Amino acid sequence: MKIAVVGTGYVGLVTGTCFAETGNDVTCVDIDRAKVEKLTNGQITIYEPGLEKLFVRNQREERLRFTTSLEDGVKDAMIIFLALPTPPGENGSADLTYVLGVAEDLGKIIKDYKVIVDKSTVPVGTAEKVHAAIARNCKTEFDVVSNPEFLREGVAVEDFMKPDRVVIGTSSERARKIMGDLYGPFVRQGNPVIFMDERSAELTKYAANSFLATKISFMNEIAQLCERLGADVDMVRRGIGSDERIGKRFLFPGIGYGGSCFPKDVKALVKSSKEVEYDFKILKSVMEVNESQKLSLLPKIRKYFGGNLKGKRFALWGLAFKPNTDDIREAPALDIIDALLSEGASICVYDPEAMNNVKNLLGEKVMYADNQYDCLQSADALIIATEWNEFRTPNFLKIVTALKNKVIFDGRNLFETDAIRELGFYYESIGREIAIPTNGIAHK
Ligand SMILES: NC(=O)c1ccc[n+]([C@@H]2O[C@H](COP(=O)([O-])OP(=O)(O)OC[C@H]3O[C@@H](n4cnc5c(N)ncnc54)[C@H](O)[C@@H]3O)[C@@H](O)[C@H]2O)c1
């Protein structure tokens, strides 16, 4: 099939490349000239495990092309995916300017039947708006389909090639058949393609992300309680996760969720609810808990240094909002950096993939190390903000040698508390204080 993907960011590039991998002829469109030039020259623009290999192969086989011209990109395509940004607008609702702007342009361009697919995460009712925006200038027949994307950054290729499910919202039999054929190769193991109406498909994506964010904030609150009651959140997590109704995944406490999706999608669902006069109380709390959790290491750091961080130097491991990505959007590490800088501390940072993105954002405000151990030189403490695998079993001798004090504040619970304290470290993590409760009050 001939496919166009409009918007060649995380979702667009993975979508385009994976559809090319199953033999489709794909053209990816983006307004960012530098990005299109790089991609055309065979340079990948995001870090995503496994993507580069597919990208190189499909470009070489001429099934994957890039252009800045919407008209050229879509002219031969039967299916046009919109993988455009939907950032939070000023009031928290999803900003549809990009999606509706392209829809308006498509109306002027398309000359024969097309299926236009919303892959961006968009509020309920957007398919109708996209339809109206195209129809304003369009004489030909077309269908608008909602096909939300559930890939996770860091495992995006795997998620796309073997999705747990594919959700397709359409009321058109013709579009249903085309979309079913397109996704056939991706669900050969029997995972479902779930057809539904457009509105339900749009809401499914928000419901999924909001539920996952809720799980995270819930566990972070349990972790807060553990610290106060002398319980160990790792034990509680294992204890509840073995109940199939709860499940083992997404129960790890930490310094909060970030990224380009959870924060904005939860906010947008709260806003959409408000518009229909529904007060989504749980989600409001989920956001509130997450904001405070991002800075939950700070009181522990302040306490250790007697309330004064001025002149202290910190090593920060991990900048990306999660491992295996270079994405730093809404990353908790950035909140920690802001807070430490505002209290007069200096910071040397290291991340395996996200350094360039942070350099572009923060410039000279922090120092950048070439590797995780250089980062530690003369630091008063190490702070861990992202659970990259290479941080899990580090060379502790090198850590001890480089750090000024044997102090670690771990926002991702990478180490066994007892083992690391045996090595002589002062170690604080999330929800795992060694505490002996007396009358319900925990002591260290
Ligand atoms: N990143 C994720 O993990 C993820 C997962 C599922 C869904 N989503 C959703 O997918 C959508 C896209 O997210 P993303 O992370 O890929 O965003 P992104 O910012 O990485 O990519 C968007 C791309 O669109 C391009 N663009 C902007 N205006 C354009 C226009 N008029 N014409 C052509 N290109 C244009 C930008 O230059 C950019 O390259 C969002 O709605 C997001 O919520 C993201």
CSV table of C-alpha atoms and ligand atoms in Angstrom, one decimal:
chain,number,residue,atom,x,y,z
A,1,MET,CA,0.0,0.0,0.0
A,2,LYS,CA,1.1,3.6,-0.5
A,3,ILE,CA,1.2,5.5,2.7
A,4,ALA,CA,2.0,9.0,3.8
A,5,VAL,CA,2.9,9.9,7.4
A,6,VAL,CA,2.7,13.6,8.2
A,7,GLY,CA,4.9,14.6,11.1
A,8,THR,CA,8.1,12.7,11.4
A,9,GLY,CA,8.9,12.8,15.1
A,10,TYR,CA,9.0,9.9,17.5
A,11,VAL,CA,5.7,8.4,16.4
A,12,GLY,CA,5.8,9.4,12.8
A,13,LEU,CA,9.3,8.0,12.1
A,14,VAL,CA,8.6,4.7,13.9
A,15,THR,CA,5.2,4.4,12.2
A,16,GLY,CA,6.6,5.2,8.7
A,17,THR,CA,9.6,2.9,9.2
A,18,CYS,CA,7.6,0.0,10.5
A,19,PHE,CA,5.0,0.2,7.8
A,20,ALA,CA,7.8,0.2,5.2
A,21,GLU,CA,9.2,-2.9,6.9
A,22,THR,CA,6.1,-4.9,6.0
A,23,GLY,CA,6.5,-3.9,2.3
A,24,ASN,CA,4.5,-0.7,2.1
A,25,ASP,CA,5.7,2.3,0.1
A,26,VAL,CA,6.0,5.1,2.7
A,27,THR,CA,6.6,8.8,2.4
A,28,CYS,CA,7.2,10.8,5.6
A,29,VAL,CA,6.5,14.5,5.6
A,30,ASP,CA,7.8,17.1,8.0
A,31,ILE,CA,8.0,20.9,8.0
A,32,ASP,CA,11.4,20.8,9.7
A,33,ARG,CA,13.8,21.1,6.8
A,34,ALA,CA,16.9,20.2,8.7
A,35,LYS,CA,15.2,17.0,10.0
A,36,VAL,CA,14.1,15.9,6.5
A,37,GLU,CA,17.6,16.6,5.1
A,38,LYS,CA,19.2,14.5,7.8
A,39,LEU,CA,16.8,11.7,7.3
A,40,THR,CA,17.1,11.8,3.5
A,41,ASN,CA,20.9,11.5,4.0
A,42,GLY,CA,20.5,8.4,6.0
A,43,GLN,CA,20.9,9.9,9.4
A,44,ILE,CA,18.4,8.9,12.0
A,45,THR,CA,17.0,11.8,14.1
A,46,ILE,CA,15.9,10.0,17.3
A,47,TYR,CA,17.4,7.3,19.5
A,48,GLU,CA,15.2,4.3,19.6
A,49,PRO,CA,16.5,0.7,20.0
A,50,GLY,CA,16.3,-1.3,16.8
A,51,LEU,CA,15.0,1.6,14.7
A,52,GLU,CA,18.1,2.5,12.8
A,53,LYS,CA,18.5,-1.0,11.3
A,54,LEU,CA,15.0,-0.9,9.9
A,55,PHE,CA,15.4,2.7,8.8
A,56,VAL,CA,18.6,2.0,6.8
A,57,ARG,CA,17.2,-1.1,5.2
A,58,ASN,CA,13.9,0.4,4.1
A,59,GLN,CA,15.5,3.5,2.8
A,60,ARG,CA,18.0,1.4,0.8
A,61,GLU,CA,15.1,-0.6,-0.6
A,62,GLU,CA,13.4,2.7,-1.5
A,63,ARG,CA,10.3,2.0,0.5
A,64,LEU,CA,10.9,4.9,2.8
A,65,ARG,CA,11.3,8.5,1.6
A,66,PHE,CA,11.2,11.9,3.3
A,67,THR,CA,10.0,15.3,2.0
A,68,THR,CA,9.0,18.7,3.3
A,69,SER,CA,6.2,18.9,0.7
A,70,LEU,CA,2.8,17.9,1.9
A,71,GLU,CA,1.5,17.8,-1.7
A,72,ASP,CA,4.3,15.5,-3.0
A,73,GLY,CA,4.1,13.4,0.1
A,74,VAL,CA,0.4,12.5,-0.1
A,75,LYS,CA,-0.3,12.6,-3.8
A,76,ASP,CA,0.0,8.9,-4.4
A,77,ALA,CA,-0.9,7.7,-0.9
A,78,MET,CA,-4.1,5.9,-0.2
A,79,ILE,CA,-3.6,6.2,3.6
A,80,ILE,CA,-2.4,9.4,5.2
A,81,PHE,CA,-1.4,9.2,8.9
A,82,LEU,CA,-1.3,12.4,11.0
A,83,ALA,CA,1.5,12.0,13.6
A,84,LEU,CA,1.5,15.6,14.5
A,85,PRO,CA,2.2,17.3,17.9
A,86,THR,CA,-0.8,17.9,20.2
A,87,PRO,CA,0.9,19.9,23.0
A,88,PRO,CA,-1.0,21.2,25.9
A,89,GLY,CA,-2.6,24.6,25.1
A,90,GLU,CA,-2.6,27.4,27.7
A,91,ASN,CA,-5.6,25.9,29.5
A,92,GLY,CA,-4.4,22.3,29.5
A,93,SER,CA,-6.5,21.1,26.6
A,94,ALA,CA,-4.8,19.5,23.6
A,95,ASP,CA,-3.7,22.1,21.1
A,96,LEU,CA,-5.2,21.0,17.7
A,97,THR,CA,-3.6,23.7,15.6
A,98,TYR,CA,-1.1,21.3,13.9
A,99,VAL,CA,-3.7,18.6,13.2
A,100,LEU,CA,-6.4,20.9,12.0
A,101,GLY,CA,-3.9,23.0,10.0
A,102,VAL,CA,-2.7,20.0,8.1
A,103,ALA,CA,-6.3,18.8,7.7
A,104,GLU,CA,-7.3,22.1,6.1
A,105,ASP,CA,-4.3,21.9,3.7
A,106,LEU,CA,-5.1,18.3,2.8
A,107,GLY,CA,-8.6,19.4,1.8
A,108,LYS,CA,-7.1,21.6,-0.9
A,109,ILE,CA,-4.7,18.9,-2.1
A,110,ILE,CA,-6.4,15.5,-2.3
A,111,LYS,CA,-7.9,14.5,-5.6
A,112,ASP,CA,-8.9,10.9,-5.0
A,113,TYR,CA,-10.2,8.7,-2.2
A,114,LYS,CA,-8.0,8.7,0.9
A,115,VAL,CA,-8.2,7.4,4.4
A,116,ILE,CA,-6.9,10.1,6.7
A,117,VAL,CA,-5.8,8.6,10.0
A,118,ASP,CA,-5.4,10.5,13.3
A,119,LYS,CA,-2.5,8.8,15.0
A,120,SER,CA,-1.8,11.8,17.3
A,121,THR,CA,-3.4,11.7,20.7
A,122,VAL,CA,-6.5,13.9,20.3
A,123,PRO,CA,-9.5,14.7,22.4
A,124,VAL,CA,-12.9,13.1,21.8
A,125,GLY,CA,-14.6,14.7,18.8
A,126,THR,CA,-11.4,15.5,16.9
A,127,ALA,CA,-12.2,13.1,14.0
A,128,GLU,CA,-15.3,15.1,13.3
A,129,LYS,CA,-13.3,18.3,13.4
A,130,VAL,CA,-10.7,16.9,11.1
A,131,HIS,CA,-13.4,15.7,8.7
A,132,ALA,CA,-15.0,19.2,8.7
A,133,ALA,CA,-11.6,20.9,8.1
A,134,ILE,CA,-10.8,18.7,5.1
A,135,ALA,CA,-14.4,18.9,3.7
A,136,ARG,CA,-14.3,22.7,3.7
A,137,ASN,CA,-12.1,22.7,0.5
A,138,CYS,CA,-12.5,19.1,-0.7
A,139,LYS,CA,-14.6,17.7,-3.6
A,140,THR,CA,-13.5,14.1,-3.4
A,141,GLU,CA,-14.6,11.3,-1.1
A,142,PHE,CA,-12.5,10.5,2.0
A,143,ASP,CA,-12.7,8.9,5.4
A,144,VAL,CA,-11.2,10.0,8.7
A,145,VAL,CA,-10.2,7.2,11.1
A,146,SER,CA,-9.0,7.4,14.7
A,147,ASN,CA,-6.0,5.0,15.3
A,148,PRO,CA,-4.4,6.0,18.5
A,149,GLU,CA,-0.8,4.9,19.0
A,150,PHE,CA,0.2,3.0,22.2
A,151,LEU,CA,4.0,2.6,21.5
A,152,ARG,CA,6.3,3.3,24.4
A,153,GLU,CA,9.5,5.2,23.8
A,154,GLY,CA,12.5,3.0,24.4
A,155,VAL,CA,10.7,-0.1,23.0
A,156,ALA,CA,8.8,1.7,20.3
A,157,VAL,CA,9.8,-0.7,17.4
A,158,GLU,CA,8.9,-3.8,19.4
A,159,ASP,CA,5.6,-2.2,20.4
A,160,PHE,CA,4.7,-1.2,16.9
A,161,MET,CA,5.8,-4.5,15.2
A,162,LYS,CA,4.0,-6.6,17.9
A,163,PRO,CA,1.3,-4.5,19.4
A,164,ASP,CA,-0.8,-5.8,22.3
A,165,ARG,CA,-3.8,-4.5,20.4
A,166,VAL,CA,-4.6,-2.1,17.6
A,167,VAL,CA,-7.5,0.2,18.1
A,168,ILE,CA,-9.3,1.5,15.0
A,169,GLY,CA,-12.2,4.0,15.3
A,170,THR,CA,-14.2,4.2,12.1
A,171,SER,CA,-17.8,4.1,10.9
A,172,SER,CA,-16.8,3.5,7.3
A,173,GLU,CA,-16.8,-0.1,6.0
A,174,ARG,CA,-14.4,0.9,3.3
A,175,ALA,CA,-11.8,2.4,5.7
A,176,ARG,CA,-12.3,-0.5,8.1
A,177,LYS,CA,-11.2,-3.0,5.4
A,178,ILE,CA,-8.2,-0.9,4.3
A,179,MET,CA,-7.0,-0.5,7.9
A,180,GLY,CA,-7.6,-4.1,8.7
A,181,ASP,CA,-5.4,-5.2,5.7
A,182,LEU,CA,-2.7,-2.7,6.6
A,183,TYR,CA,-2.4,-4.0,10.2
A,184,GLY,CA,-2.8,-7.7,9.3
A,185,PRO,CA,1.0,-8.4,9.3
A,186,PHE,CA,1.4,-6.9,12.7
A,187,VAL,CA,-1.2,-9.1,14.5
A,188,ARG,CA,-0.4,-12.5,13.1
A,189,GLN,CA,0.1,-13.9,16.6
A,190,GLY,CA,-3.6,-13.2,17.2
A,191,ASN,CA,-3.5,-10.0,19.2
A,192,PRO,CA,-6.7,-8.1,18.5
A,193,VAL,CA,-7.5,-5.3,16.1
A,194,ILE,CA,-10.4,-3.7,18.0
A,195,PHE,CA,-12.8,-1.8,15.7
A,196,MET,CA,-15.0,0.8,17.4
A,197,ASP,CA,-16.5,4.2,16.7
A,198,GLU,CA,-14.1,7.2,16.4
A,199,ARG,CA,-15.1,8.8,19.8
A,200,SER,CA,-14.5,5.6,21.7
A,201,ALA,CA,-11.1,5.2,20.0
A,202,GLU,CA,-10.1,8.7,20.9
A,203,LEU,CA,-11.1,8.2,24.5
A,204,THR,CA,-9.4,4.8,24.7
A,205,LYS,CA,-5.9,6.4,24.3
A,206,TYR,CA,-6.6,9.0,27.1
A,207,ALA,CA,-8.0,6.4,29.4
A,208,ALA,CA,-5.0,4.1,28.9
A,209,ASN,CA,-2.4,6.8,29.6
A,210,SER,CA,-4.4,8.2,32.5
A,211,PHE,CA,-4.9,4.8,34.1
A,212,LEU,CA,-1.1,4.1,33.9
A,213,ALA,CA,-0.3,7.5,35.3
A,214,THR,CA,-2.7,6.7,38.1
A,215,LYS,CA,-0.9,3.5,38.9
A,216,ILE,CA,2.4,5.4,39.1
A,217,SER,CA,1.0,8.1,41.4
A,218,PHE,CA,-0.8,5.5,43.6
A,219,MET,CA,2.5,3.6,44.1
A,220,ASN,CA,4.3,6.8,44.8
A,221,GLU,CA,1.8,7.6,47.6
A,222,ILE,CA,2.2,4.1,49.0
A,223,ALA,CA,6.0,4.8,48.9
A,224,GLN,CA,5.5,8.0,50.9
A,225,LEU,CA,3.5,6.0,53.5
A,226,CYS,CA,6.2,3.4,53.6
A,227,GLU,CA,8.7,6.0,54.6
A,228,ARG,CA,6.5,7.2,57.4
A,229,LEU,CA,5.4,3.9,58.6
A,230,GLY,CA,8.6,1.9,58.4
A,231,ALA,CA,7.4,-0.4,55.6
A,232,ASP,CA,9.4,-1.4,52.5
A,233,VAL,CA,7.7,-0.4,49.2
A,234,ASP,CA,9.5,-3.2,47.3
A,235,MET,CA,7.9,-5.8,49.5
A,236,VAL,CA,4.5,-4.1,49.3
A,237,ARG,CA,4.9,-3.9,45.5
A,238,ARG,CA,5.7,-7.6,45.2
A,239,GLY,CA,2.9,-8.4,47.6
A,240,ILE,CA,0.2,-6.7,45.7
A,241,GLY,CA,1.6,-7.3,42.2
A,242,SER,CA,1.2,-11.0,42.4
A,243,ASP,CA,-2.5,-10.5,42.5
A,244,GLU,CA,-3.5,-10.9,38.9
A,245,ARG,CA,-6.2,-8.3,39.2
A,246,ILE,CA,-3.5,-5.8,40.0
A,247,GLY,CA,-0.6,-7.1,37.9
A,248,LYS,CA,3.2,-6.7,38.3
A,249,ARG,CA,3.8,-4.0,35.8
A,250,PHE,CA,3.9,-0.3,36.4
A,251,LEU,CA,4.1,-0.6,40.2
A,252,PHE,CA,7.6,0.7,40.6
A,253,PRO,CA,7.8,3.9,42.7
A,254,GLY,CA,10.2,6.7,41.8
A,255,ILE,CA,10.5,10.4,41.2
A,256,GLY,CA,7.4,10.6,39.1
A,257,TYR,CA,6.3,10.2,35.5
A,258,GLY,CA,7.4,12.5,32.7
A,259,GLY,CA,7.7,12.4,28.9
A,260,SER,CA,5.7,13.9,26.2
A,261,CYS,CA,2.5,11.8,26.8
A,262,PHE,CA,1.4,11.1,30.4
A,263,PRO,CA,1.6,14.7,31.7
A,264,LYS,CA,-0.1,16.2,28.8
A,265,ASP,CA,-2.7,13.5,28.3
A,266,VAL,CA,-3.8,13.4,31.9
A,267,LYS,CA,-4.1,17.2,31.9
A,268,ALA,CA,-6.1,17.1,28.6
A,269,LEU,CA,-8.5,14.5,30.0
A,270,VAL,CA,-9.1,16.6,33.1
A,271,LYS,CA,-9.8,19.6,30.8
A,272,SER,CA,-12.1,17.6,28.5
A,273,SER,CA,-14.0,16.4,31.5
A,274,LYS,CA,-14.4,19.9,32.8
A,275,GLU,CA,-15.8,20.9,29.4
A,276,VAL,CA,-18.6,18.4,29.8
A,277,GLU,CA,-19.1,19.5,33.4
A,278,TYR,CA,-17.5,16.5,35.0
A,279,ASP,CA,-14.9,16.9,37.7
A,280,PHE,CA,-12.4,14.1,37.3
A,281,LYS,CA,-11.1,14.1,40.9
A,282,ILE,CA,-8.8,11.1,40.7
A,283,LEU,CA,-6.8,12.5,37.8
A,284,LYS,CA,-6.5,15.9,39.4
A,285,SER,CA,-4.8,14.2,42.4
A,286,VAL,CA,-2.7,12.1,40.1
A,287,MET,CA,-1.2,15.3,38.6
A,288,GLU,CA,-0.7,16.8,42.0
A,289,VAL,CA,1.0,13.8,43.5
A,290,ASN,CA,3.3,13.6,40.4
A,291,GLU,CA,4.4,17.2,40.7
A,292,SER,CA,5.4,16.8,44.3
A,293,GLN,CA,7.0,13.4,43.7
A,294,LYS,CA,9.4,14.9,41.1
A,295,LEU,CA,11.0,16.8,43.9
A,296,SER,CA,10.7,14.2,46.6
A,297,LEU,CA,14.4,13.7,46.9
A,298,LEU,CA,15.0,17.4,47.7
A,299,PRO,CA,14.0,17.3,51.4
A,300,LYS,CA,16.3,14.3,51.9
A,301,ILE,CA,19.2,16.1,50.2
A,302,ARG,CA,18.6,19.3,52.2
A,303,LYS,CA,18.3,17.3,55.4
A,304,TYR,CA,21.7,15.5,54.8
A,305,PHE,CA,23.4,18.8,54.1
A,306,GLY,CA,21.9,20.7,57.0
A,307,GLY,CA,19.5,22.7,55.0
A,308,ASN,CA,22.1,24.5,52.9
A,309,LEU,CA,23.0,23.5,49.4
A,310,LYS,CA,24.9,26.6,48.5
A,311,GLY,CA,28.3,25.8,47.0
A,312,LYS,CA,27.6,22.0,47.0
A,313,ARG,CA,28.4,20.1,43.9
A,314,PHE,CA,26.1,17.2,42.7
A,315,ALA,CA,26.6,14.5,40.2
A,316,LEU,CA,23.4,13.6,38.4
A,317,TRP,CA,23.0,10.3,36.6
A,318,GLY,CA,20.1,10.2,34.1
A,319,LEU,CA,18.4,13.0,32.3
A,320,ALA,CA,16.0,11.3,29.9
A,321,PHE,CA,12.5,10.9,31.4
A,322,LYS,CA,13.0,7.1,31.2
A,323,PRO,CA,15.7,4.7,30.0
A,324,ASN,CA,16.4,3.8,26.4
A,325,THR,CA,15.3,7.2,25.0
A,326,ASP,CA,16.9,10.6,24.5
A,327,ASP,CA,13.6,12.3,25.2
A,328,ILE,CA,13.8,14.9,28.0
A,329,ARG,CA,10.3,16.3,27.7
A,330,GLU,CA,8.9,16.9,31.3
A,331,ALA,CA,11.8,14.7,32.7
A,332,PRO,CA,11.9,14.8,36.5
A,333,ALA,CA,15.7,15.3,36.2
A,334,LEU,CA,15.1,18.8,34.9
A,335,ASP,CA,13.0,19.7,37.9
A,336,ILE,CA,15.7,18.5,40.2
A,337,ILE,CA,18.3,20.5,38.3
A,338,ASP,CA,16.2,23.7,38.5
A,339,ALA,CA,15.7,23.2,42.3
A,340,LEU,CA,19.4,22.6,43.0
A,341,LEU,CA,20.5,25.5,40.9
A,342,SER,CA,18.1,27.8,42.6
A,343,GLU,CA,19.5,26.8,45.9
A,344,GLY,CA,23.1,27.7,44.8
A,345,ALA,CA,24.4,24.2,44.1
A,346,SER,CA,26.4,23.2,40.9
A,347,ILE,CA,25.6,20.1,39.0
A,348,CYS,CA,27.6,17.8,36.6
A,349,VAL,CA,25.3,15.6,34.6
A,350,TYR,CA,25.6,12.4,32.6
A,351,ASP,CA,23.1,10.5,30.5
A,352,PRO,CA,23.9,7.8,27.8
A,353,GLU,CA,21.7,9.4,25.2
A,354,ALA,CA,20.1,12.6,26.3
A,355,MET,CA,23.1,14.9,26.7
A,356,ASN,CA,22.7,16.8,23.5
A,357,ASN,CA,19.0,17.5,24.2
A,358,VAL,CA,19.9,18.9,27.6
A,359,LYS,CA,22.8,20.9,26.2
A,360,ASN,CA,20.4,22.5,23.8
A,361,LEU,CA,18.0,23.3,26.6
A,362,LEU,CA,20.3,24.3,29.5
A,363,GLY,CA,23.6,25.3,27.8
A,364,GLU,CA,26.2,26.3,30.3
A,365,LYS,CA,24.0,26.1,33.4
A,366,VAL,CA,25.3,22.6,34.2
A,367,MET,CA,28.5,20.8,33.5
A,368,TYR,CA,28.5,17.7,31.2
A,369,ALA,CA,30.6,14.6,31.8
A,370,ASP,CA,31.8,12.2,29.1
A,371,ASN,CA,30.9,9.2,31.2
A,372,GLN,CA,29.2,8.2,34.4
A,373,TYR,CA,32.4,8.1,36.5
A,374,ASP,CA,33.9,11.4,35.3
A,375,CYS,CA,30.5,12.9,36.3
A,376,LEU,CA,31.3,12.1,40.0
A,377,GLN,CA,34.6,13.9,40.3
A,378,SER,CA,34.6,16.0,43.5
A,379,ALA,CA,30.9,15.8,43.9
A,380,ASP,CA,29.4,16.0,47.4
A,381,ALA,CA,26.7,13.4,46.4
A,382,LEU,CA,25.4,11.4,43.5
A,383,ILE,CA,21.7,11.7,42.5
A,384,ILE,CA,20.1,9.1,40.2
A,385,ALA,CA,17.1,10.3,38.2
A,386,THR,CA,16.8,7.7,35.4
A,387,GLU,CA,17.0,3.9,35.6
A,388,TRP,CA,19.4,3.2,32.7
A,389,ASN,CA,20.6,-0.4,32.9
A,390,GLU,CA,24.3,0.7,33.0
A,391,PHE,CA,23.7,2.5,36.3
A,392,ARG,CA,22.4,-0.7,38.0
A,393,THR,CA,25.6,-2.5,38.7
A,394,PRO,CA,28.3,0.2,38.6
A,395,ASN,CA,31.9,0.0,39.7
A,396,PHE,CA,31.4,1.1,43.3
A,397,LEU,CA,35.2,1.4,43.8
A,398,LYS,CA,35.3,4.0,41.1
A,399,ILE,CA,32.3,5.8,42.7
A,400,VAL,CA,33.9,5.8,46.1
A,401,THR,CA,37.2,7.1,44.6
A,402,ALA,CA,35.6,9.9,42.7
A,403,LEU,CA,32.9,11.2,45.1
A,404,LYS,CA,33.9,13.6,47.9
A,405,ASN,CA,31.3,12.0,50.2
A,406,LYS,CA,29.9,8.5,50.0
A,407,VAL,CA,26.4,9.7,49.5
A,408,ILE,CA,23.8,8.6,47.0
A,409,PHE,CA,20.2,9.9,46.6
A,410,ASP,CA,18.5,7.3,44.3
A,411,GLY,CA,15.2,8.4,42.7
A,412,ARG,CA,14.8,5.0,41.0
A,413,ASN,CA,15.6,2.4,43.7
A,414,LEU,CA,18.4,0.9,41.7
A,415,PHE,CA,20.3,-0.7,44.6
A,416,GLU,CA,19.6,-3.0,47.5
A,417,THR,CA,19.4,-0.8,50.5
A,418,ASP,CA,21.3,-3.2,52.9
A,419,ALA,CA,24.0,-4.0,50.4
A,420,ILE,CA,24.8,-0.4,49.6
A,421,ARG,CA,24.8,0.7,53.2
A,422,GLU,CA,27.2,-2.2,53.9
A,423,LEU,CA,29.6,-0.6,51.4
A,424,GLY,CA,29.6,2.4,53.6
A,425,PHE,CA,27.3,4.7,51.6
A,426,TYR,CA,24.7,7.1,53.1
A,427,TYR,CA,21.9,6.0,50.8
A,428,GLU,CA,18.4,7.4,50.4
A,429,SER,CA,15.9,6.0,47.9
A,430,ILE,CA,12.1,6.0,47.5
A,431,GLY,CA,9.8,4.3,50.0
A,432,ARG,CA,12.5,2.0,51.5
A,433,GLU,CA,13.7,3.7,54.6
A,434,ILE,CA,15.1,1.3,57.2
A,435,ALA,CA,12.7,2.2,60.0
A,436,ILE,CA,11.6,0.7,63.2
A,437,PRO,CA,8.1,1.7,63.8
A,438,THR,CA,7.0,2.5,67.3
A,439,ASN,CA,3.5,3.6,67.9
A,440,GLY,CA,3.1,4.1,64.2
A,441,ILE,CA,6.0,6.5,63.9
A,442,ALA,CA,9.1,5.6,61.9
A,443,HIS,CA,12.6,6.2,63.0
A,444,LYS,CA,15.8,5.8,60.9
B,1,LIG,N1,6.1,10.1,21.8
B,1,LIG,C1,5.3,9.1,22.2
B,1,LIG,O1,5.8,8.2,22.9
B,1,LIG,C2,3.9,9.0,21.8
B,1,LIG,C3,3.2,7.8,21.9
B,1,LIG,C4,1.9,7.7,21.5
B,1,LIG,C5,1.2,8.8,21.0
B,1,LIG,N2,1.9,10.0,20.9
B,1,LIG,C6,1.2,11.1,20.3
B,1,LIG,O2,1.6,11.2,18.9
B,1,LIG,C7,1.7,12.6,18.5
B,1,LIG,C8,3.1,12.9,18.0
B,1,LIG,O3,4.0,12.8,19.1
B,1,LIG,P1,5.6,12.8,18.8
B,1,LIG,O4,6.2,12.4,20.2
B,1,LIG,O5,5.9,11.9,17.6
B,1,LIG,O6,5.8,14.3,18.5
B,1,LIG,P2,7.2,14.9,18.0
B,1,LIG,O7,7.2,16.3,18.4
B,1,LIG,O8,8.3,14.0,18.2
B,1,LIG,O9,7.0,14.9,16.4
B,1,LIG,C9,6.1,15.7,15.7
B,1,LIG,C10,6.6,16.1,14.3
B,1,LIG,O10,5.7,16.8,13.6
B,1,LIG,C11,6.3,17.8,12.8
B,1,LIG,N3,5.4,18.8,12.4
B,1,LIG,C12,4.8,19.9,13.0
B,1,LIG,N4,4.0,20.5,12.2
B,1,LIG,C13,4.0,19.9,11.0
B,1,LIG,C14,3.3,20.2,9.8
B,1,LIG,N5,2.5,21.2,9.7
B,1,LIG,N6,3.6,19.3,8.8
B,1,LIG,C15,4.4,18.3,8.9
B,1,LIG,N7,5.1,18.0,10.0
B,1,LIG,C16,4.9,18.8,11.1
B,1,LIG,C17,7.4,18.3,13.7
B,1,LIG,O11,8.4,19.0,13.1
B,1,LIG,C18,7.9,17.0,14.4
B,1,LIG,O12,8.9,16.4,13.7
B,1,LIG,C19,1.2,13.4,19.7
B,1,LIG,O13,-0.1,13.6,19.7
B,1,LIG,C20,1.6,12.4,20.9
B,1,LIG,O14,0.7,12.7,22.0
B,1,LIG,C21,3.2,10.1,21.2
